[in-house]
Short mmCIF file of C-alpha atoms in Angstrom, two decimals:
data_model
loop_
_atom_site.label_atom_id
_atom_site.label_comp_id
_atom_site.label_asym_id
_atom_site.label_seq_id
_atom_site.Cartn_x
_atom_site.Cartn_y
_atom_site.Cartn_z
CA VAL A 1 -12.60 3.27 3.79
CA ALA A 2 -9.02 2.68 4.96
CA VAL A 3 -5.82 1.00 3.81
CA SER A 4 -2.76 0.39 5.97
CA ALA A 5 0.62 -0.72 4.60
CA GLY A 6 3.03 -2.73 6.74
CA GLY A 7 6.55 -3.96 5.99
CA ALA A 8 5.47 -6.35 3.20
CA HIS A 9 1.72 -6.71 3.76
CA SER A 10 -1.37 -4.53 3.70
CA LEU A 11 -4.79 -4.36 5.35
CA ALA A 12 -7.94 -2.85 3.89
CA LEU A 13 -11.12 -1.86 5.73
CA THR A 14 -14.40 -1.54 3.80
CA ALA A 15 -17.35 0.74 4.55
CA GLU A 16 -19.21 -2.37 5.80
CA GLY A 17 -16.45 -3.06 8.35
CA HIS A 18 -14.94 -6.05 6.55
CA VAL A 19 -11.19 -6.47 6.98
CA TRP A 20 -9.07 -7.79 4.09
CA SER A 21 -5.35 -8.55 3.94
CA PHE A 22 -2.76 -9.34 1.30
CA GLY A 23 1.01 -9.60 0.77
CA ASP A 24 3.59 -11.49 2.82
CA GLY A 25 2.05 -13.76 5.46
CA ALA A 26 5.19 -15.65 6.56
CA LEU A 27 4.78 -14.54 10.19
CA GLY A 28 1.00 -14.82 10.39
CA GLN A 29 0.45 -11.08 9.94
CA LEU A 30 -2.36 -11.62 7.39
CA GLY A 31 -4.63 -13.26 9.96
CA HIS A 32 -5.81 -16.20 7.84
CA GLY A 33 -4.72 -18.89 10.31
CA ASP A 34 -1.64 -19.92 8.35
CA LEU A 35 1.71 -18.55 7.20
CA SER A 36 0.79 -18.25 3.52
CA SER A 37 1.15 -15.12 1.45
CA GLN A 38 -1.76 -13.71 -0.53
CA LEU A 39 -1.27 -12.19 -3.98
CA ARG A 40 -4.79 -10.73 -3.90
CA PRO A 41 -6.87 -9.27 -1.06
CA LYS A 42 -8.56 -11.95 1.04
CA ARG A 43 -11.17 -11.27 3.71
CA ILE A 44 -10.06 -12.26 7.21
CA GLY A 45 -12.57 -14.99 8.03
CA ASP A 46 -12.13 -14.97 11.82
CA LEU A 47 -13.35 -11.36 11.89
CA ARG A 48 -16.47 -11.97 9.78
CA TRP A 49 -18.77 -11.63 12.81
CA SER A 50 -17.19 -8.34 13.86
CA ARG A 51 -17.37 -4.91 12.25
CA GLY A 52 -13.89 -3.45 11.89
CA THR A 53 -13.51 0.25 12.70
CA ALA A 54 -9.73 0.74 12.56
CA ILE A 55 -6.77 -1.17 11.15
CA SER A 56 -3.00 -0.97 11.42
CA ALA A 57 -0.52 -3.05 9.43
CA CYS A 58 2.78 -2.87 11.31
CA VAL A 59 6.10 -4.30 10.15
CA VAL A 60 5.45 -7.94 11.18
CA HIS A 61 2.06 -7.84 12.92
CA SER A 62 -1.39 -6.34 12.49
CA LEU A 63 -4.00 -4.71 14.71
CA VAL A 64 -7.77 -4.39 14.24
CA ALA A 65 -10.29 -2.51 16.38
CA THR A 66 -13.96 -3.49 16.13
CA SER A 67 -17.25 -1.67 16.67
CA ASP A 68 -17.80 -3.39 20.03
CA GLY A 69 -14.61 -1.74 21.34
CA ALA A 70 -12.43 -4.87 21.12
CA ALA A 71 -8.85 -4.93 19.87
CA TYR A 72 -7.35 -7.89 18.00
CA SER A 73 -3.74 -8.61 17.07
CA PHE A 74 -2.02 -11.20 14.92
CA GLY A 75 1.41 -11.91 13.43
CA HIS A 76 4.88 -12.10 14.96
CA GLY A 77 4.72 -11.91 18.76
CA ASN A 78 8.37 -11.33 19.65
CA SER A 79 8.97 -8.82 22.45
CA GLY A 80 5.33 -9.25 23.48
CA ARG A 81 4.19 -6.90 20.71
CA LEU A 82 0.80 -8.62 20.30
CA GLY A 83 -0.24 -7.96 23.89
CA HIS A 84 -1.13 -11.56 24.74
CA GLY A 85 1.38 -12.02 27.55
CA ASP A 86 3.74 -14.17 25.50
CA THR A 87 6.02 -14.03 22.48
CA ALA A 88 4.24 -16.63 20.35
CA ARG A 89 3.38 -16.17 16.70
CA GLN A 90 -0.39 -15.70 16.26
CA PRO A 91 -1.61 -16.44 12.69
CA SER A 92 -5.29 -15.74 13.47
CA PRO A 93 -6.85 -12.63 15.02
CA ARG A 94 -6.87 -12.94 18.80
CA ARG A 95 -8.60 -10.51 21.11
CA ILE A 96 -6.21 -8.68 23.40
CA GLY A 97 -7.49 -9.98 26.72
CA GLY A 98 -5.89 -7.35 28.93
CA LEU A 99 -8.02 -4.70 27.22
CA ARG A 100 -11.41 -6.40 27.64
CA SER A 101 -12.62 -3.71 30.03
CA GLU A 102 -11.57 -0.90 27.66
CA GLN A 103 -13.35 0.49 24.59
CA ILE A 104 -10.77 0.86 21.80
CA SER A 105 -11.47 3.48 19.16
CA ALA A 106 -8.21 4.10 17.28
CA LEU A 107 -4.97 2.38 16.37
CA PRO A 108 -1.49 3.66 15.46
CA GLU A 109 -0.34 3.56 11.86
CA GLY A 110 2.51 1.07 11.51
CA GLY A 111 5.52 0.90 13.80
CA HIS A 112 6.48 -1.57 16.49
CA ARG A 113 4.50 -0.37 19.48
CA LEU A 114 1.03 -1.48 20.46
CA SER A 115 -0.68 1.76 21.35
CA LEU A 116 -4.42 2.05 21.45
CA GLU A 117 -6.69 4.97 22.15
CA ARG A 118 -9.47 4.41 24.59
CA LEU A 119 -12.95 5.89 24.23
CA THR A 120 -13.80 8.19 27.10
CA ALA A 121 -17.39 9.16 27.93
CA GLY A 122 -18.12 12.73 26.93
CA VAL A 123 -15.10 13.11 24.67
#
């Protein structure tokens, strides 16, 4: 249903809500728990219990929103871009804890900023 291209990696979202990634994984931006690159699309295993609704492949990190309103990030964490309160590299999807009370519905396409749109009742 959606494809998002980052600096040297891509994400794909299927109609079933499965999230796949491929390309350069040197900074963990593919979300497979390692720093390996993928020449072919590979489903992100840590998200298999969640239904993806939005994806964004940024230059060196990735963002995924899920049907339960959660937001996950992974990849290069410099400048705090992953939203986890640190600058660590995150090679597996990690829920953005500071947004647990929010319902996330949309993600930006690419770029360096973590900006999420919140669902508002009645909108």
